[in-house]
XYZ file of C-alpha atoms in Angstrom:
305
model
C 0.031 0.113 -0.531
C 1.159 3.770 -0.549
C 2.069 5.808 2.298
C 2.339 9.137 2.896
C 5.778 10.421 4.257
C 5.554 12.138 8.142
C 7.072 15.068 5.815
C 4.614 15.582 4.523
C 1.837 14.585 6.676
C 3.216 17.118 8.689
C 3.710 19.971 6.206
C 0.408 20.279 3.914
C -2.397 22.726 5.552
C -6.002 21.403 5.234
C -8.702 24.345 3.908
C -11.558 22.082 3.319
C -12.556 18.432 4.520
C -13.390 17.211 1.718
C -10.988 16.683 -0.945
C -8.026 18.766 0.278
C -5.643 19.626 -1.804
C -2.115 19.015 -1.481
C 0.007 20.091 -5.496
C 3.118 19.860 -6.672
C 3.719 21.238 -10.428
C 7.362 19.946 -13.092
C 7.625 20.900 -16.273
C 5.674 17.647 -17.807
C 3.627 16.298 -14.431
C 1.761 17.760 -11.859
C 1.058 14.962 -8.125
C -1.486 15.787 -6.213
C -2.356 14.559 -3.316
C -6.774 14.682 -2.358
C -7.869 13.641 1.459
C -11.266 14.185 2.797
C -11.783 13.327 6.044
C -15.613 13.319 6.463
C -18.598 11.371 4.269
C -19.133 13.247 1.366
C -21.631 11.844 -1.692
C -21.206 13.103 -5.809
C -18.193 15.150 -5.380
C -16.486 15.683 -9.164
C -13.689 15.511 -10.140
C -12.271 16.563 -13.696
C -8.606 17.226 -15.149
C -6.848 18.411 -18.374
C -5.183 16.263 -19.023
C -5.014 12.421 -19.017
C -4.176 11.514 -15.475
C -2.908 8.367 -12.625
C -5.627 8.101 -10.091
C -3.837 5.838 -7.294
C -5.612 4.964 -4.040
C -3.702 5.554 -1.123
C -6.242 4.740 1.947
C -9.540 4.051 2.107
C -12.461 3.241 -0.100
C -14.538 5.412 -3.310
C -16.933 3.729 -5.304
C -16.477 5.712 -8.505
C -19.543 6.776 -10.870
C -17.608 7.231 -14.660
C -19.841 7.745 -18.049
C -20.473 5.113 -19.327
C -19.690 3.001 -16.496
C -20.946 0.326 -14.107
C -19.986 3.004 -10.949
C -17.304 0.608 -9.034
C -15.186 0.521 -5.276
C -11.656 1.897 -5.958
C -9.613 0.895 -3.122
C -6.021 0.909 -2.136
C -3.643 -1.145 -4.124
C -6.103 -0.307 -7.676
C -5.252 3.066 -9.768
C -7.337 4.157 -12.665
C -5.533 5.899 -15.807
C -9.100 8.660 -17.030
C -8.149 10.461 -20.277
C -7.884 14.645 -20.688
C -10.934 16.774 -19.614
C -13.068 13.615 -18.220
C -15.006 13.957 -15.300
C -15.062 11.629 -11.988
C -18.175 12.106 -9.416
C -17.316 10.509 -7.051
C -18.291 9.019 -3.665
C -16.987 8.145 0.059
C -18.929 6.701 2.318
C -16.665 5.744 4.570
C -14.233 8.761 5.268
C -13.113 9.706 9.242
C -11.216 12.415 10.514
C -9.257 9.784 12.179
C -10.122 7.167 8.542
C -9.984 9.138 5.805
C -9.359 8.673 2.734
C -6.330 9.245 0.237
C -6.094 9.704 -3.310
C -3.262 9.704 -5.656
C -3.404 11.839 -8.554
C -0.887 13.021 -11.394
C -2.252 14.460 -14.296
C 0.834 14.033 -17.354
C 1.342 16.468 -20.317
C 0.121 15.209 -23.314
C 3.629 15.882 -25.167
C 5.463 13.438 -22.125
C 3.158 11.055 -23.853
C 3.446 10.863 -26.515
C 7.363 11.419 -26.613
C 7.265 7.545 -24.683
C 4.860 5.981 -27.251
C 7.434 7.445 -30.121
C 10.567 5.537 -27.640
C 8.591 2.304 -27.900
C 7.712 2.274 -31.263
C 10.985 3.226 -32.272
C 12.906 0.560 -29.445
C 10.733 -1.901 -28.554
C 8.569 -3.822 -30.996
C 5.542 -5.542 -30.798
C 3.706 -7.779 -32.961
C 2.812 -7.549 -36.513
C 4.286 -4.695 -36.452
C 1.687 -2.761 -34.448
C 2.319 0.648 -32.800
C 2.042 1.423 -29.562
C -1.042 4.230 -29.071
C -3.192 5.133 -25.400
C -6.132 2.953 -24.929
C -9.146 4.481 -25.836
C -10.987 3.411 -22.232
C -10.382 4.288 -18.436
C -7.952 1.759 -17.545
C -9.191 0.103 -13.454
C -5.700 -2.249 -12.570
C -4.500 -3.147 -9.754
C -1.139 -1.854 -8.997
C 1.864 -4.960 -9.368
C 5.517 -4.800 -7.771
C 6.969 -2.383 -10.600
C 4.024 0.743 -11.041
C 4.337 0.357 -7.080
C 7.289 1.379 -6.189
C 6.933 4.199 -8.795
C 4.575 5.733 -7.314
C 5.898 5.419 -3.717
C 9.240 7.396 -5.436
C 7.514 10.059 -7.367
C 6.574 10.335 -4.398
C 8.501 11.574 -2.679
C 10.375 12.741 -5.626
C 7.556 15.351 -6.217
C 7.941 16.469 -2.492
C 11.331 16.911 -2.161
C 13.608 20.607 -3.094
C 15.968 18.752 -4.717
C 17.035 21.159 -7.823
C 17.076 18.293 -10.058
C 14.497 16.100 -8.779
C 12.930 17.579 -13.209
C 15.005 15.427 -14.347
C 14.682 12.389 -11.885
C 10.296 12.410 -12.394
C 10.395 12.365 -16.339
C 12.728 9.539 -15.989
C 10.382 7.419 -13.341
C 7.225 8.709 -16.010
C 8.884 7.108 -18.632
C 8.976 4.121 -16.978
C 5.632 4.020 -15.524
C 3.895 5.293 -18.593
C 5.810 2.299 -20.133
C 4.051 -0.072 -16.996
C 0.956 1.105 -17.721
C 0.475 0.094 -21.005
C 2.322 -3.170 -20.663
C -0.279 -3.741 -17.962
C -3.156 -2.458 -20.677
C -2.051 -5.419 -22.867
C -1.627 -7.916 -20.386
C -5.817 -7.463 -18.991
C -6.413 -7.420 -23.167
C -4.428 -10.575 -23.956
C -5.043 -12.647 -20.744
C -9.006 -11.339 -20.124
C -11.666 -13.657 -21.103
C -14.734 -11.499 -22.292
C -12.452 -9.826 -25.398
C -11.903 -11.893 -28.723
C -8.505 -12.578 -29.615
C -7.383 -11.752 -33.121
C -6.500 -15.542 -34.502
C -4.901 -13.283 -37.321
C -2.077 -11.628 -34.720
C 0.317 -14.959 -34.193
C 0.797 -13.812 -30.829
C -2.924 -13.529 -30.022
C -2.568 -17.148 -30.754
C 0.233 -18.396 -29.562
C -1.773 -17.056 -25.686
C -5.290 -18.741 -26.710
C -2.731 -22.153 -26.792
C -1.103 -21.710 -23.721
C -4.585 -21.058 -21.870
C -6.256 -23.204 -23.350
C -3.070 -25.972 -23.023
C -1.762 -24.708 -19.125
C -2.484 -29.181 -18.717
C 0.166 -30.079 -20.958
C 3.912 -28.917 -21.107
C 5.035 -25.984 -22.721
C 8.357 -23.992 -23.179
C 9.130 -21.361 -25.332
C 11.005 -23.697 -28.437
C 7.869 -24.652 -29.221
C 5.528 -21.948 -28.095
C 7.994 -19.918 -30.492
C 7.329 -22.051 -33.629
C 3.443 -21.646 -33.373
C 4.228 -18.022 -33.862
C 6.847 -18.748 -36.678
C 9.633 -16.924 -35.323
C 12.531 -17.633 -33.663
C 13.412 -18.004 -30.407
C 14.543 -14.598 -29.167
C 12.486 -13.019 -31.871
C 9.814 -14.615 -29.245
C 10.606 -13.931 -26.506
C 11.496 -10.187 -27.691
C 7.925 -9.815 -28.941
C 5.986 -11.275 -25.919
C 8.284 -9.468 -22.952
C 7.306 -6.452 -25.091
C 4.732 -6.475 -25.111
C 3.368 -8.130 -21.832
C 6.175 -6.657 -19.777
C 6.556 -9.659 -18.655
C 8.970 -13.247 -20.055
C 7.026 -15.834 -21.570
C 7.022 -18.322 -18.993
C 5.828 -15.294 -15.893
C 3.063 -15.440 -18.659
C 2.372 -19.064 -18.720
C 2.626 -19.616 -15.281
C -0.055 -16.482 -13.612
C -1.985 -18.191 -16.160
C -1.930 -21.745 -14.230
C -2.328 -19.714 -10.981
C -5.216 -18.466 -12.229
C -6.467 -21.736 -12.938
C -5.337 -23.129 -8.980
C -6.677 -21.098 -6.952
C -9.703 -22.131 -9.679
C -9.336 -26.155 -9.139
C -8.446 -25.820 -5.857
C -11.935 -24.612 -4.011
C -12.787 -27.857 -5.153
C -13.636 -29.918 -1.768
C -12.886 -32.838 -3.925
C -9.201 -32.623 -5.149
C -6.145 -32.793 -3.877
C -2.797 -30.788 -3.516
C -1.901 -33.035 -6.196
C -4.120 -33.060 -8.157
C -4.989 -29.683 -8.984
C -1.139 -28.966 -9.756
C -1.345 -31.776 -11.946
C -4.188 -30.423 -13.896
C -2.414 -27.188 -14.577
C 0.754 -28.371 -16.082
C 3.467 -28.019 -12.963
C 5.757 -31.120 -13.645
C 6.084 -31.457 -9.418
C 4.996 -30.154 -6.081
C 7.582 -28.639 -5.048
C 7.884 -25.732 -7.913
C 3.762 -25.439 -7.766
C 4.179 -24.578 -3.903
C 7.325 -21.806 -5.164
C 5.565 -20.563 -7.498
C 2.015 -20.718 -6.090
C 3.191 -19.015 -3.334
C 5.392 -15.920 -4.818
C 2.316 -15.065 -6.032
C -1.158 -15.779 -3.177
C 1.918 -14.796 -0.668
C 0.696 -18.404 1.145
C 0.759 -21.732 0.095
C -1.427 -23.962 -1.467
C -1.697 -26.085 1.671
C -3.046 -23.012 4.158
C -5.122 -21.708 1.289
C -7.611 -24.670 1.144
C -7.694 -24.310 4.497
C -8.352 -20.469 4.389
C -11.117 -21.667 2.356
C -12.086 -24.605 4.812
C -12.631 -22.047 7.333
C -14.687 -19.382 5.326
C -16.612 -22.281 4.296
C -17.776 -24.307 7.336
């Protein structure tokens, strides 16, 4: 979870109990920290640049144009286009338990420069160009994005003569990681039809349909009609993770569902998910879920009974 420093909390001024704003403005971005100390409804907020909003503490209920309302919680972020009006409820905000959110407005010129860099340096499948997502993208921060956001909270509030330069470098990495996260969500969402004419899409569908079978980069690259090195580079450029990391992520998603079946033991689960050994399954599962398969099953039994 993102944390505000004691220095920030001691130095900022509280002038209103609803969406009190502390702002820092640099060349290519402005960072705003909003704090709400009492319950409120239908608070409107808008930025004239694309914005990344990330929850720090508490809970918001977001109402966006053409979308169903949803809870916005710590550890989550939301990318919004310029001039998008947010209507926000604060159902749990209190003086001793405020709702806090980071909103970072990023200049369109900076985003265009990063996209140009990506299109020149990070080749995609079928020579597609990188571009911004055209919808409101709501996602859970991965470790990389979390660490960048925490670093940016420090850099914006630091009194350093070179902080514009420091922030600029962090913004480029942040934009790249968010676009890769967006691609990963598109490729892995069962609700989105994958274009079979796209080689990477074909391979990803093959992976998802054959998780119980042995899968390796050599065979997958052949199915994509690419060399191993080119396939690995394209895959990682587009999704931000390696093919093996993607396969393990998909297998753990399948495993979490299978472990909910009381008729299956752990050996049944890891074999159906394509893991060669229980020790490797345990290691990968614990790395992603922060608990072992056995502990996960025990939690489910406790909830069930």
